[in-house]
C-alpha cells in the first residue's frame, strides 16, 4: 500500500511503531523497519552518548529507513538533537513538546522532522516551520497524552494542514487502520500492539499485563502536574491518584510527592516486570491486544485486515 508518507520515506507500508521509552530499542525498531514499516527508536531520558550507541547499533541491524524519537521533556534533549543532526539518521520524530527551536539545525542537515501533536494549533505551527508530516495522537494512547480523542482530532487536523497526517491513539488492528485512512490519515502509528511483539524486550510480565488488560483497564495519572500519563491501573496508580486527590486541596500542591512516586516507575515495569508498583504505560486499545506476534506478522495482518474491512464495507456505499 503506497500513500504520500510511504513514498516520501521510502517504506513499504504506512505503519509506524511508536517510540516507547525503555521498550522501543534497536531490536524492536529494526524488526519493524525490516518488515517494511517505520521502526522508531525511543530515547526517553537518554544522554547523547546513549543515543549514539543505539543509533550505531541500529545501522548494523537494518539498511531500511528508520527514525529516532526525541522526547522533549528529556533534560538532555539539546545534546541529543546536536548529536542526531550529525549521525546519519534521516528521520526524527518528537513527542511531549514543541520542537520548533531545533528546526533550523534539522533542516540544514536535510533530515525529515515528524512531530507528534495533540491539537490543531500545534499541527498548523509544525507545518509552518517545515515539518515533513505530523503524527496526530489522541488521548486514547498510552503514556504522555493530550486532551482530544483520535476520532474528532484526526479529520480536524487533516482539514487544517496539507502535509501528511499519521494517526495514533486507539488503533491496534486493521479495522482501526482502515477507519483512520477514511478520516484522511496517510498512515498509522501503533505503540501498545508493538509493545508485546516477539521482538520487544519488554519484561514478559509487562507483556502479559497488556495482553490481559480489558477495555477499562487504563487510568490517567499526573493531570495535576500538567503531564497526564495513561497507564494500566495497579497498586501504583491507586496510590498516585490518592496522593493527587490529597494535594489538589492544598493551596500549593506538593508535586514533589508525585515526582517521587513516578520516579523510575517506567523502568521498574518494563525492565524489572514490576507490574504492581511500576508504570505500565498502555493505550485504551490494550483490551484488543491478545497475543505476542512477530513484527512481520503484525504488519502483514494489519494490512490484510485493513483491506478486507474496506472491501467488505465498500458494498454499503454502492
Ligand atoms: O510523548 C508521548 N508519549 C510519551 S512521552 C513519555 S515519557 C514521560 N514519562 C512521564 C511523564 C512525561 C513523559 C511517555 N509517553 N506522546 C506524544 C505526544 N506528544 N502526545 C502528546 C504530545 C504533545 C503534548 C504537548 C506534543 C506537544 C505538546 O506541545 C505543548 C507545547 O509546548 O506546545
CSV table of C-alpha atoms and ligand atoms in Angstrom, one decimal:
chain,number,residue,atom,x,y,z
A,1,UNK,CA,0.0,0.0,0.0
A,2,UNK,CA,1.6,3.3,-1.1
A,3,UNK,CA,0.4,6.6,0.4
A,4,UNK,CA,2.2,10.0,0.4
A,5,UNK,CA,4.1,9.0,3.5
A,6,UNK,CA,5.4,5.7,2.2
A,7,UNK,CA,6.6,7.5,-0.9
A,8,UNK,CA,8.4,10.3,1.0
A,9,UNK,CA,10.1,8.0,3.5
A,10,UNK,CA,10.7,5.0,1.2
A,11,UNK,CA,8.9,2.4,3.3
A,12,UNK,CA,6.6,-0.4,2.1
A,13,UNK,CA,3.6,0.0,4.5
A,14,UNK,CA,2.2,3.2,6.1
A,15,UNK,CA,2.8,1.8,9.6
A,16,UNK,CA,4.9,3.5,12.3
A,17,UNK,CA,5.9,1.8,15.5
A,18,UNK,CA,5.5,4.2,18.4
A,19,UNK,CA,8.6,5.3,20.3
A,20,UNK,CA,8.1,3.9,23.7
A,21,UNK,CA,10.8,4.8,26.3
A,22,UNK,CA,12.6,1.6,27.5
A,23,UNK,CA,10.7,-0.6,25.0
A,24,UNK,CA,11.4,0.8,21.5
A,25,UNK,CA,15.1,-0.3,21.3
A,26,UNK,CA,17.1,-1.3,18.2
A,27,UNK,CA,15.8,-4.9,18.3
A,28,UNK,CA,12.1,-3.8,18.1
A,29,UNK,CA,12.7,-0.9,15.7
A,30,UNK,CA,14.9,-2.9,13.3
A,31,UNK,CA,12.3,-5.7,13.2
A,32,UNK,CA,9.6,-3.2,12.2
A,33,UNK,CA,11.8,-1.5,9.6
A,34,UNK,CA,12.9,-4.9,8.2
A,35,UNK,CA,9.2,-5.9,7.9
A,36,UNK,CA,8.5,-2.8,5.8
A,37,UNK,CA,7.1,-0.4,8.4
A,38,UNK,CA,8.9,2.6,10.1
A,39,UNK,CA,10.8,1.4,13.1
A,40,UNK,CA,11.4,4.3,15.6
A,41,UNK,CA,14.0,4.2,18.4
A,42,UNK,CA,12.7,5.7,21.6
A,43,UNK,CA,15.3,7.7,23.6
A,44,UNK,CA,13.3,8.7,26.7
A,45,UNK,CA,15.7,10.5,29.1
A,46,UNK,CA,18.8,9.1,27.4
A,47,UNK,CA,22.1,11.1,27.2
A,48,UNK,CA,23.6,11.9,23.8
A,49,UNK,CA,26.2,9.1,24.3
A,50,UNK,CA,23.4,6.6,25.0
A,51,UNK,CA,21.6,7.6,21.8
A,52,UNK,CA,24.8,7.4,19.8
A,53,UNK,CA,25.2,3.8,21.0
A,54,UNK,CA,21.7,2.9,19.9
A,55,UNK,CA,21.9,4.6,16.5
A,56,UNK,CA,25.3,2.9,15.7
A,57,UNK,CA,23.8,-0.5,16.6
A,58,UNK,CA,20.7,0.2,14.6
A,59,UNK,CA,22.8,0.8,11.4
A,60,UNK,CA,24.2,-2.7,11.9
A,61,UNK,CA,20.7,-4.3,12.1
A,62,UNK,CA,18.9,-2.7,9.2
A,63,UNK,CA,19.5,-0.8,6.0
A,64,UNK,CA,15.8,0.2,5.7
A,65,UNK,CA,14.6,3.6,6.7
A,66,UNK,CA,14.1,4.2,10.5
A,67,UNK,CA,13.5,7.1,12.8
A,68,UNK,CA,14.8,8.3,16.2
A,69,UNK,CA,12.3,9.9,18.6
A,70,UNK,CA,13.4,12.8,20.9
A,71,UNK,CA,11.2,13.1,24.0
A,72,UNK,CA,11.3,16.9,24.5
A,73,UNK,CA,11.0,16.6,28.3
A,74,UNK,CA,14.3,14.9,28.3
A,75,UNK,CA,16.8,17.2,30.2
A,76,UNK,CA,19.5,16.1,27.6
A,77,UNK,CA,17.2,16.9,24.6
A,78,UNK,CA,19.6,19.7,23.3
A,79,UNK,CA,22.6,17.4,23.3
A,80,UNK,CA,20.7,14.5,21.8
A,81,UNK,CA,19.5,16.7,18.9
A,82,UNK,CA,23.0,18.1,18.4
A,83,UNK,CA,24.3,14.5,18.0
A,84,UNK,CA,21.4,13.4,15.8
A,85,UNK,CA,21.9,16.0,13.2
A,86,UNK,CA,25.4,14.6,12.5
A,87,UNK,CA,24.6,11.0,13.0
A,88,UNK,CA,23.3,10.0,9.5
A,89,UNK,CA,19.8,9.5,10.9
A,90,UNK,CA,17.3,10.6,8.2
A,91,UNK,CA,14.1,10.9,10.1
A,92,UNK,CA,13.5,12.4,13.6
A,93,UNK,CA,10.1,12.3,15.4
A,94,UNK,CA,9.5,14.3,18.6
A,95,UNK,CA,7.0,14.0,21.5
A,96,UNK,CA,5.8,15.7,24.6
A,97,UNK,CA,6.6,19.3,23.4
A,98,UNK,CA,7.2,21.8,20.6
A,99,UNK,CA,10.4,21.0,18.6
A,100,UNK,CA,10.4,24.5,16.9
A,101,UNK,CA,13.7,25.6,18.3
A,102,UNK,CA,15.5,22.7,16.7
A,103,UNK,CA,14.0,23.2,13.2
A,104,UNK,CA,16.9,25.1,11.7
A,105,UNK,CA,19.6,22.5,12.5
A,106,UNK,CA,17.3,19.7,11.5
A,107,UNK,CA,16.5,21.3,8.1
A,108,UNK,CA,20.2,22.2,7.5
A,109,UNK,CA,21.0,18.5,7.9
A,110,UNK,CA,18.4,17.5,5.4
A,111,UNK,CA,16.5,15.5,8.0
A,112,UNK,CA,12.8,14.8,7.9
A,113,UNK,CA,11.0,16.1,11.1
A,114,UNK,CA,7.8,14.4,12.1
A,115,UNK,CA,6.5,15.8,15.4
A,116,UNK,CA,3.8,14.2,17.4
A,117,UNK,CA,1.0,16.7,18.1
A,118,UNK,CA,-2.3,16.5,20.0
A,119,UNK,CA,-4.0,19.7,18.7
A,120,UNK,CA,-4.9,21.5,15.5
A,121,UNK,CA,-3.0,24.6,16.6
A,122,UNK,CA,0.3,22.8,17.1
A,123,UNK,CA,-0.2,20.8,13.9
A,124,UNK,CA,-0.5,24.1,11.9
A,125,UNK,CA,2.6,25.5,13.7
A,126,UNK,CA,4.6,22.4,12.8
A,127,UNK,CA,3.5,22.7,9.1
A,128,UNK,CA,4.5,26.4,9.1
A,129,UNK,CA,8.1,25.7,10.4
A,130,UNK,CA,8.6,22.9,7.8
A,131,UNK,CA,7.7,19.6,9.3
A,132,UNK,CA,7.5,16.8,6.6
A,133,UNK,CA,4.5,15.2,8.2
A,134,UNK,CA,2.8,15.0,11.7
A,135,UNK,CA,1.7,12.2,13.9
A,136,UNK,CA,-1.7,13.2,15.4
A,137,UNK,CA,-2.2,11.4,18.7
A,138,UNK,CA,-5.5,11.1,20.6
A,139,UNK,CA,-5.7,10.7,24.4
A,140,UNK,CA,-6.7,7.0,23.9
A,141,UNK,CA,-2.9,6.4,23.6
A,142,UNK,CA,-0.7,5.2,26.3
A,143,UNK,CA,2.0,7.3,28.0
A,144,UNK,CA,2.0,11.1,28.0
A,145,UNK,CA,-1.2,12.4,26.3
A,146,UNK,CA,-3.1,15.4,25.2
A,147,UNK,CA,-6.8,16.1,25.8
A,148,UNK,CA,-8.5,15.3,22.5
A,149,UNK,CA,-9.6,11.9,21.2
A,150,UNK,CA,-8.5,10.4,17.9
A,151,UNK,CA,-11.8,10.3,16.1
A,152,UNK,CA,-12.6,14.0,16.2
A,153,UNK,CA,-8.9,15.2,16.2
A,154,UNK,CA,-7.7,13.4,13.0
A,155,UNK,CA,-10.2,14.9,10.5
A,156,UNK,CA,-9.8,18.3,12.0
A,157,UNK,CA,-6.1,18.2,11.6
A,158,UNK,CA,-6.4,16.7,8.1
A,159,UNK,CA,-8.5,19.7,7.1
A,160,UNK,CA,-6.1,22.2,8.7
A,161,UNK,CA,-2.8,21.2,7.1
A,162,UNK,CA,-1.6,19.9,3.7
A,163,UNK,CA,1.3,17.8,5.0
A,164,UNK,CA,0.6,14.0,5.5
A,165,UNK,CA,-1.1,13.1,8.8
A,166,UNK,CA,-0.3,9.9,10.6
A,167,UNK,CA,-3.0,8.8,13.1
A,168,UNK,CA,-2.2,7.4,16.6
A,169,UNK,CA,-4.1,6.5,19.7
A,170,UNK,CA,-6.6,3.7,19.9
A,171,UNK,CA,-5.5,1.7,16.9
A,172,UNK,CA,-4.4,-2.0,17.2
A,173,UNK,CA,-6.0,-3.8,14.3
A,174,UNK,CA,-6.8,-3.5,10.6
A,175,UNK,CA,-10.3,-2.1,11.3
A,176,UNK,CA,-8.6,0.8,13.1
A,177,UNK,CA,-6.2,1.3,10.2
A,178,UNK,CA,-9.0,1.4,7.6
A,179,UNK,CA,-11.0,3.8,9.8
A,180,UNK,CA,-8.3,6.4,10.1
A,181,UNK,CA,-7.4,6.2,6.4
A,182,UNK,CA,-11.1,7.0,5.9
A,183,UNK,CA,-10.7,10.1,8.1
A,184,UNK,CA,-7.9,11.3,5.8
A,185,UNK,CA,-4.8,10.0,7.5
A,186,UNK,CA,-1.9,8.8,5.3
A,187,UNK,CA,-0.7,6.3,7.9
A,188,UNK,CA,-0.9,5.0,11.4
A,189,UNK,CA,1.4,4.8,14.4
A,190,UNK,CA,0.9,2.0,17.0
A,191,UNK,CA,2.5,1.6,20.4
A,192,UNK,CA,0.6,-0.8,22.6
A,193,UNK,CA,0.4,-3.5,19.9
A,194,UNK,CA,4.1,-3.4,19.2
A,195,UNK,CA,5.0,-3.3,23.0
A,196,UNK,CA,4.0,-7.0,23.1
A,197,UNK,CA,5.7,-8.0,19.8
A,198,UNK,CA,8.0,-11.0,19.9
A,199,UNK,CA,11.0,-8.7,19.2
A,200,UNK,CA,10.0,-6.4,22.1
A,201,UNK,CA,12.4,-6.7,25.0
A,202,UNK,CA,9.8,-5.6,27.5
A,203,UNK,CA,9.7,-8.0,30.5
A,204,UNK,CA,7.3,-11.0,30.0
A,205,UNK,CA,5.2,-9.8,32.9
A,206,UNK,CA,4.8,-6.4,31.3
A,207,UNK,CA,3.6,-8.0,28.1
A,208,UNK,CA,1.2,-10.3,30.0
A,209,UNK,CA,-0.3,-7.4,31.8
A,210,UNK,CA,-1.0,-5.7,28.5
A,211,UNK,CA,-2.4,-8.9,27.0
A,212,UNK,CA,-4.7,-9.5,30.0
A,213,UNK,CA,-5.9,-5.9,30.1
A,214,UNK,CA,-9.6,-5.2,29.1
A,215,UNK,CA,-11.4,-2.1,27.8
A,216,UNK,CA,-11.5,-0.3,31.1
A,217,UNK,CA,-8.0,-1.3,32.4
A,218,UNK,CA,-6.3,2.1,32.0
A,219,UNK,CA,-6.3,5.3,34.1
A,220,UNK,CA,-4.8,8.7,33.6
A,221,UNK,CA,-2.4,9.9,36.3
A,222,UNK,CA,-0.4,13.1,36.7
A,223,UNK,CA,-3.1,15.5,35.3
A,224,UNK,CA,-2.5,17.9,38.2
A,225,UNK,CA,1.2,18.3,37.3
A,226,UNK,CA,0.4,19.2,33.6
A,227,UNK,CA,1.8,15.9,32.4
A,228,UNK,CA,-1.1,13.4,32.2
A,229,UNK,CA,0.1,9.8,31.5
A,230,UNK,CA,-2.1,6.8,30.6
A,231,UNK,CA,-1.2,3.6,32.3
A,232,UNK,CA,-2.7,0.3,33.4
A,233,UNK,CA,-4.5,0.6,36.7
A,234,UNK,CA,-2.4,-1.1,39.6
A,235,UNK,CA,-1.2,-0.5,43.1
A,236,UNK,CA,1.0,2.4,42.0
A,237,UNK,CA,-1.9,4.2,40.2
A,238,UNK,CA,-4.1,3.7,43.2
A,239,UNK,CA,-1.5,5.4,45.4
A,240,UNK,CA,-0.8,8.1,42.7
A,241,UNK,CA,-4.5,9.0,42.4
A,242,UNK,CA,-4.9,9.1,46.2
A,243,UNK,CA,-2.0,11.5,46.6
A,244,UNK,CA,-3.2,13.6,43.7
A,245,UNK,CA,-6.6,13.9,45.4
A,246,UNK,CA,-5.0,14.8,48.7
A,247,UNK,CA,-2.7,17.5,47.3
A,248,UNK,CA,-5.4,19.0,45.0
A,249,UNK,CA,-7.0,20.6,48.1
A,250,UNK,CA,-3.7,22.2,49.1
A,251,UNK,CA,-3.0,25.9,48.3
A,252,UNK,CA,0.4,24.9,46.9
A,253,UNK,CA,0.1,21.3,45.7
A,254,UNK,CA,3.1,19.3,46.9
A,255,UNK,CA,4.0,18.0,43.4
A,256,UNK,CA,7.3,16.6,44.7
A,257,UNK,CA,5.3,13.8,46.3
A,258,UNK,CA,4.1,12.8,42.9
A,259,UNK,CA,7.5,13.1,41.3
A,260,UNK,CA,8.9,10.7,43.9
A,261,UNK,CA,6.1,8.1,43.2
A,262,UNK,CA,6.7,8.4,39.4
A,263,UNK,CA,10.5,8.3,39.5
A,264,UNK,CA,12.0,5.2,37.8
A,265,UNK,CA,8.5,3.7,37.7
A,266,UNK,CA,8.5,3.1,33.9
A,267,UNK,CA,11.8,1.2,34.1
A,268,UNK,CA,10.5,-0.9,37.0
A,269,UNK,CA,7.6,-2.0,34.9
A,270,UNK,CA,9.3,-2.6,31.6
A,271,UNK,CA,12.7,-3.9,32.7
A,272,UNK,CA,12.0,-5.5,36.1
A,273,UNK,CA,8.5,-6.6,35.2
A,274,UNK,CA,7.1,-5.0,38.4
A,275,UNK,CA,3.5,-4.5,37.0
A,276,UNK,CA,2.1,-3.7,40.5
A,277,UNK,CA,4.4,-0.9,41.6
A,278,UNK,CA,5.7,0.2,38.1
A,279,UNK,CA,4.1,2.4,35.4
A,280,UNK,CA,2.6,0.0,32.8
A,281,UNK,CA,2.1,2.6,30.0
A,282,UNK,CA,-0.5,1.3,27.6
A,283,UNK,CA,-3.4,2.7,25.5
A,284,UNK,CA,-7.1,2.1,25.9
A,285,UNK,CA,-6.9,-0.3,23.0
A,286,UNK,CA,-5.0,-2.8,25.2
A,287,UNK,CA,-8.2,-4.8,25.5
A,288,UNK,CA,-7.9,-5.7,21.8
A,289,UNK,CA,-4.3,-6.8,22.2
A,290,UNK,CA,-4.4,-10.5,22.9
A,291,UNK,CA,-1.2,-12.2,21.7
A,292,UNK,CA,2.5,-11.8,21.2
A,293,UNK,CA,3.3,-11.9,17.5
A,294,UNK,CA,6.4,-11.1,15.3
A,295,UNK,CA,6.5,-7.6,13.8
A,296,UNK,CA,6.4,-9.1,10.4
A,297,UNK,CA,3.1,-11.0,11.3
A,298,UNK,CA,1.7,-7.8,12.9
A,299,UNK,CA,2.3,-5.7,9.9
A,300,UNK,CA,1.0,-8.3,7.4
A,301,UNK,CA,-2.1,-8.9,9.5
A,302,UNK,CA,-2.8,-5.1,9.9
A,303,UNK,CA,-2.6,-4.6,6.1
A,304,UNK,CA,-4.6,-7.7,5.3
A,305,UNK,CA,-7.4,-6.8,7.8
A,306,UNK,CA,-7.5,-3.2,6.6
A,307,UNK,CA,-8.1,-4.3,3.0
A,308,UNK,CA,-10.7,-6.9,4.0
A,309,UNK,CA,-12.5,-4.3,6.1
A,310,UNK,CA,-12.6,-1.8,3.3
A,311,UNK,CA,-13.7,-4.3,0.7
A,312,UNK,CA,-16.5,-5.7,3.0
A,313,UNK,CA,-17.8,-2.2,3.7
A,314,UNK,CA,-17.4,-0.8,0.2
A,315,UNK,CA,-20.6,-2.7,-0.8
A,316,UNK,CA,-22.6,-0.5,1.6
A,317,UNK,CA,-21.7,2.6,-0.4
A,318,UNK,CA,-22.5,1.3,-3.9
B,1,LIG,O1,5.3,11.7,24.1
B,1,LIG,C1,4.4,11.0,24.0
B,1,LIG,N1,4.2,10.0,24.9
B,1,LIG,C2,5.0,9.7,25.9
B,1,LIG,S1,6.5,10.5,26.4
B,1,LIG,C3,6.7,9.6,27.7
B,1,LIG,S2,8.0,9.7,28.8
B,1,LIG,C4,7.2,10.6,30.0
B,1,LIG,N2,7.1,10.0,31.2
B,1,LIG,C5,6.5,10.6,32.2
B,1,LIG,C6,6.0,11.9,32.1
B,1,LIG,C7,6.1,12.5,30.9
B,1,LIG,C8,6.7,11.9,29.8
B,1,LIG,C9,5.7,8.7,27.8
B,1,LIG,N3,4.8,8.8,26.8
B,1,LIG,N4,3.5,11.0,23.0
B,1,LIG,C10,3.5,12.1,22.1
B,1,LIG,C11,2.7,13.2,22.5
B,1,LIG,N5,3.2,14.4,22.5
B,1,LIG,N6,1.5,13.2,23.0
B,1,LIG,C12,1.1,14.5,23.3
B,1,LIG,C13,2.2,15.3,22.9
B,1,LIG,C14,2.4,16.7,23.0
B,1,LIG,C15,1.9,17.4,24.0
B,1,LIG,C16,2.2,18.8,24.1
B,1,LIG,C17,3.1,17.3,22.0
B,1,LIG,C18,3.3,18.6,22.0
B,1,LIG,C19,2.8,19.4,23.1
B,1,LIG,O2,3.1,20.7,23.0
B,1,LIG,C20,3.0,21.5,24.1
B,1,LIG,C21,3.6,22.8,23.7
B,1,LIG,O3,4.7,23.0,24.2
B,1,LIG,O4,3.0,23.5,22.8
